[in-house]
Amino acid sequence: MEEQTPQEEKNKGGRPLKFKSVEELDLAIQNYFAECDPHTTKALVETGRDGQDNMLFHARTILTEQKPYTVSGLARALGIDRDTLVNYKKRDEYFGSVSAAYARCHEYAESQLYGRSATGAAFSLKNNWGWKDRQELTGAEGAPLMPIGLDSAILARMQDRGETPPVTTEDSGE
């Protein structure tokens, strides 16, 4: 009787992993990012028509544009869905590879905030990476805002009693 490997024992009754080793997964991840990066490729370009009105084509080398790095795109390129990719990340042996790929996608989205149109990147960062818009309102030198018409003596008495004065976003003029 043949001895089973730990991987085979884990998959007993469940679906076997698509990637049998970390190296296999790493190679597939590298291929995804390489395909997203600008690279040269051959493309057929229409060059005109012949005497019988047939279109003529010429093979031409072109430089592709950068494609965004996305977790969904990574999962698709790996032939799995996002949930399966999350499950790979939960496995100790694949954690480093998947975490590094996630970090690269996150870094790409963050870098897009400095481009011409940051709206899509901001949306992705908020919905996929837990970023939040936050507005902090403070007075001069980080002090709390002074409510309109409330002088410092009244404010001091309220604070002594443990009361919190109402806060407005308008300048108190002090």
Short mmCIF file of N, CA and C in Angstrom, two decimals:
data_model
loop_
_atom_site.label_atom_id
_atom_site.label_comp_id
_atom_site.label_asym_id
_atom_site.label_seq_id
_atom_site.Cartn_x
_atom_site.Cartn_y
_atom_site.Cartn_z
N MET A 1 0.84 -1.18 0.00
CA MET A 1 0.00 0.00 0.00
C MET A 1 0.89 1.24 0.00
N GLU A 2 0.57 2.19 -0.87
CA GLU A 2 1.36 3.40 -1.03
C GLU A 2 1.02 4.41 0.06
N GLU A 3 2.09 5.06 0.59
CA GLU A 3 1.89 6.05 1.65
C GLU A 3 1.42 7.37 1.03
N GLN A 4 0.43 8.01 1.67
CA GLN A 4 -0.10 9.28 1.16
C GLN A 4 0.69 10.45 1.71
N THR A 5 0.82 11.49 0.87
CA THR A 5 1.48 12.71 1.32
C THR A 5 0.49 13.51 2.17
N PRO A 6 0.98 14.44 2.99
CA PRO A 6 0.06 15.26 3.80
C PRO A 6 -0.95 16.01 2.94
N GLN A 7 -0.53 16.45 1.74
CA GLN A 7 -1.44 17.18 0.85
C GLN A 7 -2.59 16.28 0.42
N GLU A 8 -2.28 15.03 0.06
CA GLU A 8 -3.33 14.11 -0.36
C GLU A 8 -4.28 13.81 0.79
N GLU A 9 -3.73 13.70 2.02
CA GLU A 9 -4.58 13.44 3.17
C GLU A 9 -5.53 14.61 3.41
N LYS A 10 -5.05 15.84 3.28
CA LYS A 10 -5.89 17.02 3.49
C LYS A 10 -7.02 17.09 2.47
N ASN A 11 -6.75 16.70 1.24
CA ASN A 11 -7.73 16.83 0.17
C ASN A 11 -8.68 15.65 0.09
N LYS A 12 -8.50 14.68 0.95
CA LYS A 12 -9.40 13.53 0.95
C LYS A 12 -10.83 14.02 1.12
N GLY A 13 -11.67 13.76 0.16
CA GLY A 13 -13.06 14.17 0.24
C GLY A 13 -13.29 15.60 -0.19
N GLY A 14 -12.26 16.35 -0.46
CA GLY A 14 -12.38 17.74 -0.91
C GLY A 14 -11.72 17.91 -2.26
N ARG A 15 -11.87 19.07 -2.80
CA ARG A 15 -11.29 19.36 -4.11
C ARG A 15 -9.77 19.53 -3.96
N PRO A 16 -8.99 18.88 -4.82
CA PRO A 16 -7.54 19.06 -4.75
C PRO A 16 -7.14 20.47 -5.18
N LEU A 17 -6.02 20.93 -4.66
CA LEU A 17 -5.53 22.26 -5.00
C LEU A 17 -5.10 22.32 -6.46
N LYS A 18 -5.34 23.44 -7.08
CA LYS A 18 -4.92 23.63 -8.47
C LYS A 18 -3.40 23.70 -8.55
N PHE A 19 -2.78 24.38 -7.58
CA PHE A 19 -1.33 24.53 -7.56
C PHE A 19 -0.77 23.57 -6.52
N LYS A 20 0.04 22.64 -6.99
CA LYS A 20 0.57 21.60 -6.11
C LYS A 20 1.77 22.05 -5.30
N SER A 21 2.39 23.19 -5.71
CA SER A 21 3.56 23.67 -4.98
C SER A 21 3.57 25.20 -4.98
N VAL A 22 4.33 25.75 -4.05
CA VAL A 22 4.50 27.20 -3.97
C VAL A 22 5.17 27.71 -5.24
N GLU A 23 6.14 26.96 -5.74
CA GLU A 23 6.87 27.36 -6.95
C GLU A 23 5.93 27.48 -8.14
N GLU A 24 5.00 26.54 -8.26
CA GLU A 24 4.03 26.56 -9.36
C GLU A 24 3.12 27.80 -9.25
N LEU A 25 2.68 28.10 -8.05
CA LEU A 25 1.85 29.29 -7.82
C LEU A 25 2.65 30.56 -8.10
N ASP A 26 3.89 30.62 -7.60
CA ASP A 26 4.75 31.79 -7.83
C ASP A 26 4.93 32.06 -9.32
N LEU A 27 5.15 31.03 -10.09
CA LEU A 27 5.34 31.19 -11.54
C LEU A 27 4.08 31.75 -12.19
N ALA A 28 2.92 31.24 -11.80
CA ALA A 28 1.65 31.73 -12.35
C ALA A 28 1.42 33.19 -11.96
N ILE A 29 1.77 33.56 -10.74
CA ILE A 29 1.63 34.95 -10.29
C ILE A 29 2.57 35.85 -11.09
N GLN A 30 3.82 35.43 -11.25
CA GLN A 30 4.79 36.21 -12.04
C GLN A 30 4.30 36.40 -13.47
N ASN A 31 3.72 35.36 -14.04
CA ASN A 31 3.18 35.46 -15.41
C ASN A 31 2.06 36.49 -15.49
N TYR A 32 1.20 36.54 -14.47
CA TYR A 32 0.12 37.52 -14.45
C TYR A 32 0.68 38.94 -14.48
N PHE A 33 1.61 39.23 -13.59
CA PHE A 33 2.16 40.59 -13.52
C PHE A 33 2.94 40.93 -14.79
N ALA A 34 3.65 39.96 -15.36
CA ALA A 34 4.39 40.21 -16.61
C ALA A 34 3.43 40.52 -17.75
N GLU A 35 2.29 39.84 -17.77
CA GLU A 35 1.29 40.09 -18.81
C GLU A 35 0.65 41.47 -18.64
N CYS A 36 0.52 41.94 -17.41
CA CYS A 36 -0.03 43.28 -17.16
C CYS A 36 0.95 44.38 -17.52
N ASP A 37 2.24 44.13 -17.31
CA ASP A 37 3.26 45.15 -17.57
C ASP A 37 3.38 45.41 -19.07
N PRO A 38 3.79 46.64 -19.44
CA PRO A 38 4.02 46.92 -20.86
C PRO A 38 5.07 45.97 -21.43
N HIS A 39 4.80 45.46 -22.60
CA HIS A 39 5.73 44.56 -23.26
C HIS A 39 5.51 44.64 -24.77
N THR A 40 6.46 44.16 -25.53
CA THR A 40 6.29 44.17 -26.98
C THR A 40 5.57 42.90 -27.40
N THR A 41 4.76 43.06 -28.44
CA THR A 41 4.03 41.93 -28.99
C THR A 41 3.82 42.17 -30.48
N LYS A 42 3.53 41.14 -31.18
CA LYS A 42 3.25 41.26 -32.62
C LYS A 42 1.75 41.45 -32.81
N ALA A 43 1.42 42.36 -33.72
CA ALA A 43 0.01 42.61 -34.03
C ALA A 43 -0.11 42.77 -35.54
N LEU A 44 -1.22 42.29 -36.08
CA LEU A 44 -1.48 42.48 -37.51
C LEU A 44 -2.13 43.84 -37.70
N VAL A 45 -1.56 44.61 -38.62
CA VAL A 45 -2.06 45.94 -38.90
C VAL A 45 -2.48 45.99 -40.36
N GLU A 46 -3.67 46.54 -40.61
CA GLU A 46 -4.16 46.65 -41.99
C GLU A 46 -3.29 47.67 -42.72
N THR A 47 -2.81 47.27 -43.89
CA THR A 47 -1.93 48.16 -44.66
C THR A 47 -2.56 48.62 -45.98
N GLY A 48 -3.73 48.14 -46.27
CA GLY A 48 -4.38 48.56 -47.51
C GLY A 48 -5.12 47.39 -48.14
N ARG A 49 -5.34 47.52 -49.47
CA ARG A 49 -6.05 46.48 -50.21
C ARG A 49 -5.28 46.16 -51.48
N ASP A 50 -5.43 44.91 -51.91
CA ASP A 50 -4.77 44.53 -53.16
C ASP A 50 -5.69 44.83 -54.33
N GLY A 51 -5.28 44.44 -55.52
CA GLY A 51 -6.06 44.71 -56.73
C GLY A 51 -7.42 44.03 -56.75
N GLN A 52 -7.61 42.99 -55.97
CA GLN A 52 -8.89 42.28 -55.93
C GLN A 52 -9.72 42.70 -54.71
N ASP A 53 -9.37 43.82 -54.12
CA ASP A 53 -10.08 44.41 -52.97
C ASP A 53 -9.98 43.56 -51.69
N ASN A 54 -8.95 42.72 -51.61
CA ASN A 54 -8.69 41.97 -50.38
C ASN A 54 -7.84 42.83 -49.45
N MET A 55 -8.16 42.78 -48.17
CA MET A 55 -7.37 43.56 -47.22
C MET A 55 -5.98 42.95 -47.07
N LEU A 56 -5.00 43.82 -46.97
CA LEU A 56 -3.62 43.39 -46.76
C LEU A 56 -3.21 43.73 -45.33
N PHE A 57 -2.48 42.83 -44.72
CA PHE A 57 -2.04 43.02 -43.34
C PHE A 57 -0.53 42.87 -43.27
N HIS A 58 0.04 43.51 -42.28
CA HIS A 58 1.47 43.42 -42.03
C HIS A 58 1.66 43.19 -40.53
N ALA A 59 2.53 42.24 -40.18
CA ALA A 59 2.84 42.01 -38.77
C ALA A 59 3.75 43.12 -38.28
N ARG A 60 3.38 43.71 -37.17
CA ARG A 60 4.13 44.85 -36.64
C ARG A 60 4.35 44.65 -35.13
N THR A 61 5.50 45.03 -34.65
CA THR A 61 5.78 44.96 -33.22
C THR A 61 5.26 46.22 -32.55
N ILE A 62 4.46 46.02 -31.51
CA ILE A 62 3.90 47.17 -30.78
C ILE A 62 4.20 47.01 -29.29
N LEU A 63 4.16 48.13 -28.57
CA LEU A 63 4.32 48.11 -27.12
C LEU A 63 2.93 48.21 -26.50
N THR A 64 2.60 47.24 -25.67
CA THR A 64 1.29 47.25 -25.02
C THR A 64 1.27 48.27 -23.89
N GLU A 65 0.08 48.67 -23.48
CA GLU A 65 -0.07 49.59 -22.35
C GLU A 65 -0.10 48.81 -21.05
N GLN A 66 0.20 49.50 -19.96
CA GLN A 66 0.12 48.90 -18.63
C GLN A 66 -1.34 48.55 -18.33
N LYS A 67 -1.57 47.32 -17.92
CA LYS A 67 -2.90 46.92 -17.45
C LYS A 67 -2.88 47.00 -15.93
N PRO A 68 -4.00 47.38 -15.33
CA PRO A 68 -4.02 47.48 -13.86
C PRO A 68 -3.81 46.12 -13.20
N TYR A 69 -3.11 46.12 -12.08
CA TYR A 69 -2.99 44.92 -11.25
C TYR A 69 -4.22 44.89 -10.36
N THR A 70 -4.99 43.83 -10.44
CA THR A 70 -6.17 43.69 -9.59
C THR A 70 -6.21 42.28 -9.01
N VAL A 71 -6.83 42.14 -7.86
CA VAL A 71 -6.97 40.82 -7.25
C VAL A 71 -7.89 39.96 -8.12
N SER A 72 -8.95 40.54 -8.66
CA SER A 72 -9.85 39.78 -9.54
C SER A 72 -9.11 39.32 -10.79
N GLY A 73 -8.30 40.21 -11.36
CA GLY A 73 -7.52 39.86 -12.54
C GLY A 73 -6.51 38.77 -12.23
N LEU A 74 -5.89 38.85 -11.06
CA LEU A 74 -4.93 37.83 -10.64
C LEU A 74 -5.64 36.48 -10.51
N ALA A 75 -6.78 36.47 -9.84
CA ALA A 75 -7.53 35.22 -9.67
C ALA A 75 -7.92 34.64 -11.02
N ARG A 76 -8.42 35.48 -11.92
CA ARG A 76 -8.80 35.01 -13.26
C ARG A 76 -7.60 34.41 -13.98
N ALA A 77 -6.46 35.10 -13.92
CA ALA A 77 -5.26 34.60 -14.60
C ALA A 77 -4.78 33.28 -14.00
N LEU A 78 -5.03 33.08 -12.72
CA LEU A 78 -4.65 31.82 -12.07
C LEU A 78 -5.67 30.72 -12.33
N GLY A 79 -6.81 31.08 -12.92
CA GLY A 79 -7.84 30.09 -13.20
C GLY A 79 -8.66 29.72 -11.98
N ILE A 80 -8.73 30.64 -11.01
CA ILE A 80 -9.51 30.41 -9.80
C ILE A 80 -10.34 31.66 -9.52
N ASP A 81 -11.23 31.59 -8.53
CA ASP A 81 -12.00 32.79 -8.18
C ASP A 81 -11.36 33.46 -6.96
N ARG A 82 -11.87 34.65 -6.63
CA ARG A 82 -11.29 35.42 -5.51
C ARG A 82 -11.36 34.66 -4.19
N ASP A 83 -12.46 33.95 -3.97
CA ASP A 83 -12.60 33.20 -2.71
C ASP A 83 -11.54 32.11 -2.60
N THR A 84 -11.26 31.45 -3.71
CA THR A 84 -10.23 30.41 -3.70
C THR A 84 -8.86 31.03 -3.43
N LEU A 85 -8.62 32.21 -4.00
CA LEU A 85 -7.36 32.90 -3.75
C LEU A 85 -7.22 33.24 -2.26
N VAL A 86 -8.32 33.67 -1.64
CA VAL A 86 -8.32 33.94 -0.20
C VAL A 86 -8.00 32.65 0.57
N ASN A 87 -8.56 31.53 0.12
CA ASN A 87 -8.29 30.25 0.79
C ASN A 87 -6.82 29.85 0.66
N TYR A 88 -6.21 30.13 -0.49
CA TYR A 88 -4.77 29.87 -0.64
C TYR A 88 -3.98 30.71 0.36
N LYS A 89 -4.41 31.95 0.54
CA LYS A 89 -3.71 32.86 1.46
C LYS A 89 -3.77 32.35 2.90
N LYS A 90 -4.80 31.60 3.23
CA LYS A 90 -4.96 31.06 4.58
C LYS A 90 -4.04 29.88 4.85
N ARG A 91 -3.47 29.30 3.81
CA ARG A 91 -2.57 28.15 3.97
C ARG A 91 -1.15 28.66 4.21
N ASP A 92 -0.53 28.15 5.24
CA ASP A 92 0.81 28.62 5.62
C ASP A 92 1.80 28.58 4.46
N GLU A 93 1.79 27.50 3.70
CA GLU A 93 2.79 27.35 2.64
C GLU A 93 2.60 28.34 1.49
N TYR A 94 1.38 28.82 1.27
CA TYR A 94 1.10 29.76 0.17
C TYR A 94 0.95 31.20 0.65
N PHE A 95 0.93 31.41 1.95
CA PHE A 95 0.66 32.73 2.52
C PHE A 95 1.60 33.81 1.97
N GLY A 96 2.89 33.55 1.98
CA GLY A 96 3.86 34.55 1.53
C GLY A 96 3.66 34.94 0.08
N SER A 97 3.44 33.97 -0.78
CA SER A 97 3.26 34.24 -2.21
C SER A 97 2.00 35.05 -2.48
N VAL A 98 0.90 34.65 -1.89
CA VAL A 98 -0.37 35.34 -2.13
C VAL A 98 -0.35 36.72 -1.48
N SER A 99 0.22 36.83 -0.29
CA SER A 99 0.30 38.13 0.38
C SER A 99 1.14 39.11 -0.43
N ALA A 100 2.24 38.65 -0.99
CA ALA A 100 3.09 39.53 -1.82
C ALA A 100 2.34 39.98 -3.06
N ALA A 101 1.56 39.09 -3.67
CA ALA A 101 0.77 39.45 -4.85
C ALA A 101 -0.31 40.47 -4.48
N TYR A 102 -0.98 40.25 -3.34
CA TYR A 102 -1.98 41.21 -2.87
C TYR A 102 -1.33 42.58 -2.65
N ALA A 103 -0.15 42.58 -2.02
CA ALA A 103 0.54 43.83 -1.73
C ALA A 103 0.88 44.57 -3.03
N ARG A 104 1.25 43.82 -4.05
CA ARG A 104 1.58 44.45 -5.34
C ARG A 104 0.33 45.08 -5.96
N CYS A 105 -0.82 44.40 -5.86
CA CYS A 105 -2.08 44.96 -6.36
C CYS A 105 -2.45 46.21 -5.57
N HIS A 106 -2.29 46.15 -4.26
CA HIS A 106 -2.60 47.28 -3.38
C HIS A 106 -1.70 48.47 -3.72
N GLU A 107 -0.42 48.20 -3.88
CA GLU A 107 0.54 49.26 -4.22
C GLU A 107 0.19 49.91 -5.56
N TYR A 108 -0.22 49.09 -6.53
CA TYR A 108 -0.59 49.64 -7.84
C TYR A 108 -1.78 50.59 -7.69
N ALA A 109 -2.81 50.15 -6.97
CA ALA A 109 -4.00 50.99 -6.78
C ALA A 109 -3.62 52.30 -6.09
N GLU A 110 -2.78 52.20 -5.09
CA GLU A 110 -2.35 53.40 -4.36
C GLU A 110 -1.57 54.34 -5.28
N SER A 111 -0.72 53.80 -6.14
CA SER A 111 0.07 54.65 -7.04
C SER A 111 -0.81 55.40 -8.04
N GLN A 112 -1.98 54.85 -8.33
CA GLN A 112 -2.88 55.49 -9.29
C GLN A 112 -3.53 56.75 -8.72
N LEU A 113 -3.43 56.95 -7.42
CA LEU A 113 -3.96 58.17 -6.82
C LEU A 113 -3.22 59.40 -7.32
N TYR A 114 -2.02 59.21 -7.84
CA TYR A 114 -1.20 60.33 -8.31
C TYR A 114 -1.33 60.56 -9.80
N GLY A 115 -2.21 59.84 -10.46
CA GLY A 115 -2.42 59.99 -11.89
C GLY A 115 -3.47 61.03 -12.21
N ARG A 116 -3.82 61.09 -13.49
CA ARG A 116 -4.80 62.08 -13.96
C ARG A 116 -6.19 61.84 -13.39
N SER A 117 -6.60 60.60 -13.32
CA SER A 117 -7.93 60.30 -12.82
C SER A 117 -7.81 59.31 -11.66
N ALA A 118 -7.94 59.81 -10.46
CA ALA A 118 -7.74 58.98 -9.27
C ALA A 118 -9.04 58.39 -8.73
N THR A 119 -10.16 58.71 -9.35
CA THR A 119 -11.46 58.28 -8.82
C THR A 119 -11.57 56.76 -8.73
N GLY A 120 -11.19 56.06 -9.78
CA GLY A 120 -11.27 54.60 -9.77
C GLY A 120 -10.35 53.99 -8.73
N ALA A 121 -9.15 54.54 -8.62
CA ALA A 121 -8.20 54.04 -7.62
C ALA A 121 -8.74 54.27 -6.21
N ALA A 122 -9.31 55.44 -5.97
CA ALA A 122 -9.87 55.75 -4.65
C ALA A 122 -11.01 54.78 -4.32
N PHE A 123 -11.86 54.50 -5.30
CA PHE A 123 -12.96 53.56 -5.11
C PHE A 123 -12.42 52.18 -4.75
N SER A 124 -11.42 51.72 -5.50
CA SER A 124 -10.82 50.41 -5.23
C SER A 124 -10.20 50.35 -3.84
N LEU A 125 -9.47 51.38 -3.47
CA LEU A 125 -8.82 51.39 -2.16
C LEU A 125 -9.85 51.37 -1.03
N LYS A 126 -10.96 52.08 -1.20
CA LYS A 126 -12.00 52.10 -0.16
C LYS A 126 -12.72 50.76 -0.08
N ASN A 127 -13.02 50.16 -1.22
CA ASN A 127 -13.85 48.96 -1.23
C ASN A 127 -13.07 47.65 -1.13
N ASN A 128 -11.81 47.65 -1.55
CA ASN A 128 -11.02 46.42 -1.53
C ASN A 128 -9.94 46.40 -0.46
N TRP A 129 -9.51 47.56 -0.01
CA TRP A 129 -8.35 47.62 0.87
C TRP A 129 -8.65 48.30 2.20
N GLY A 130 -9.90 48.63 2.48
CA GLY A 130 -10.28 49.17 3.78
C GLY A 130 -9.93 50.63 4.02
N TRP A 131 -9.58 51.35 2.97
CA TRP A 131 -9.29 52.77 3.14
C TRP A 131 -10.58 53.51 3.43
N LYS A 132 -10.47 54.66 4.12
CA LYS A 132 -11.64 55.47 4.44
C LYS A 132 -11.32 56.94 4.20
N ASP A 133 -12.33 57.68 3.79
CA ASP A 133 -12.22 59.13 3.76
C ASP A 133 -12.45 59.61 5.18
N ARG A 134 -11.60 60.49 5.64
CA ARG A 134 -11.76 60.99 7.00
C ARG A 134 -11.48 62.49 6.98
N GLN A 135 -12.36 63.23 7.60
CA GLN A 135 -12.19 64.67 7.69
C GLN A 135 -12.03 65.02 9.16
N GLU A 136 -10.90 65.63 9.48
CA GLU A 136 -10.65 66.03 10.85
C GLU A 136 -10.79 67.54 10.96
N LEU A 137 -11.61 67.97 11.89
CA LEU A 137 -11.83 69.40 12.09
C LEU A 137 -11.22 69.81 13.42
N THR A 138 -10.26 70.72 13.35
CA THR A 138 -9.64 71.23 14.57
C THR A 138 -9.46 72.73 14.44
N GLY A 139 -9.26 73.36 15.56
CA GLY A 139 -8.99 74.79 15.57
C GLY A 139 -7.52 75.06 15.35
N ALA A 140 -7.10 76.26 15.68
CA ALA A 140 -5.71 76.67 15.50
C ALA A 140 -4.78 75.74 16.28
N GLU A 141 -3.70 75.32 15.65
CA GLU A 141 -2.67 74.47 16.24
C GLU A 141 -3.24 73.20 16.86
N GLY A 142 -4.26 72.65 16.26
CA GLY A 142 -4.83 71.38 16.71
C GLY A 142 -5.79 71.47 17.87
N ALA A 143 -6.07 72.68 18.37
CA ALA A 143 -7.01 72.85 19.48
C ALA A 143 -8.43 72.56 19.00
N PRO A 144 -9.34 72.25 19.94
CA PRO A 144 -10.72 72.03 19.51
C PRO A 144 -11.31 73.31 18.92
N LEU A 145 -12.27 73.13 18.05
CA LEU A 145 -12.94 74.30 17.46
C LEU A 145 -13.71 75.05 18.54
N MET A 146 -13.72 76.35 18.43
CA MET A 146 -14.43 77.21 19.39
C MET A 146 -15.82 77.48 18.82
N PRO A 147 -16.87 77.14 19.55
CA PRO A 147 -18.21 77.43 19.07
C PRO A 147 -18.40 78.94 18.87
N ILE A 148 -19.24 79.30 17.92
CA ILE A 148 -19.53 80.71 17.63
C ILE A 148 -20.12 81.38 18.86
N GLY A 149 -19.60 82.56 19.20
CA GLY A 149 -20.15 83.35 20.29
C GLY A 149 -19.80 82.83 21.67
N LEU A 150 -18.94 81.87 21.78
CA LEU A 150 -18.59 81.30 23.07
C LEU A 150 -17.18 81.74 23.41
N ASP A 151 -17.04 82.58 24.43
CA ASP A 151 -15.70 83.07 24.74
C ASP A 151 -14.95 82.04 25.59
N SER A 152 -13.67 82.28 25.77
CA SER A 152 -12.82 81.31 26.44
C SER A 152 -13.19 81.11 27.91
N ALA A 153 -13.71 82.13 28.59
CA ALA A 153 -14.10 81.99 30.00
C ALA A 153 -15.27 81.01 30.13
N ILE A 154 -16.26 81.15 29.25
CA ILE A 154 -17.42 80.24 29.29
C ILE A 154 -16.96 78.83 28.94
N LEU A 155 -16.10 78.71 27.94
CA LEU A 155 -15.59 77.41 27.53
C LEU A 155 -14.85 76.73 28.69
N ALA A 156 -14.02 77.49 29.43
CA ALA A 156 -13.27 76.93 30.55
C ALA A 156 -14.21 76.42 31.64
N ARG A 157 -15.28 77.19 31.94
CA ARG A 157 -16.25 76.75 32.96
C ARG A 157 -16.96 75.47 32.52
N MET A 158 -17.32 75.39 31.24
CA MET A 158 -17.99 74.18 30.74
C MET A 158 -17.06 72.97 30.86
N GLN A 159 -15.80 73.16 30.54
CA GLN A 159 -14.85 72.05 30.62
C GLN A 159 -14.61 71.64 32.06
N ASP A 160 -14.58 72.60 33.00
CA ASP A 160 -14.42 72.29 34.42
C ASP A 160 -15.56 71.42 34.93
N ARG A 161 -16.76 71.65 34.40
CA ARG A 161 -17.94 70.87 34.81
C ARG A 161 -18.06 69.57 34.02
N GLY A 162 -17.12 69.32 33.10
CA GLY A 162 -17.16 68.09 32.31
C GLY A 162 -18.13 68.15 31.15
N GLU A 163 -18.60 69.33 30.82
CA GLU A 163 -19.53 69.49 29.70
C GLU A 163 -18.75 69.66 28.41
N THR A 164 -19.32 69.18 27.35
CA THR A 164 -18.71 69.34 26.03
C THR A 164 -19.47 70.42 25.29
N PRO A 165 -18.77 71.49 24.90
CA PRO A 165 -19.46 72.57 24.19
C PRO A 165 -19.84 72.13 22.78
N PRO A 166 -20.91 72.70 22.23
CA PRO A 166 -21.27 72.38 20.85
C PRO A 166 -20.16 72.86 19.92
N VAL A 167 -19.89 72.09 18.87
CA VAL A 167 -18.81 72.42 17.94
C VAL A 167 -19.39 72.77 16.59
N THR A 168 -18.87 73.83 16.00
CA THR A 168 -19.26 74.20 14.64
C THR A 168 -18.01 74.24 13.79
N THR A 169 -18.20 74.27 12.49
CA THR A 169 -17.06 74.32 11.58
C THR A 169 -16.70 75.74 11.21
N GLU A 170 -17.46 76.72 11.71
CA GLU A 170 -17.16 78.12 11.39
C GLU A 170 -16.11 78.64 12.35
N ASP A 171 -15.28 79.55 11.87
CA ASP A 171 -14.22 80.15 12.68
C ASP A 171 -14.84 81.05 13.74
N SER A 172 -14.33 80.98 14.97
CA SER A 172 -14.88 81.78 16.06
C SER A 172 -14.33 83.19 16.08
N GLY A 173 -13.37 83.48 15.22
CA GLY A 173 -12.83 84.83 15.14
C GLY A 173 -11.71 85.08 16.11
N GLU A 174 -11.28 84.09 16.89
CA GLU A 174 -10.18 84.30 17.85
C GLU A 174 -8.86 83.97 17.23
#
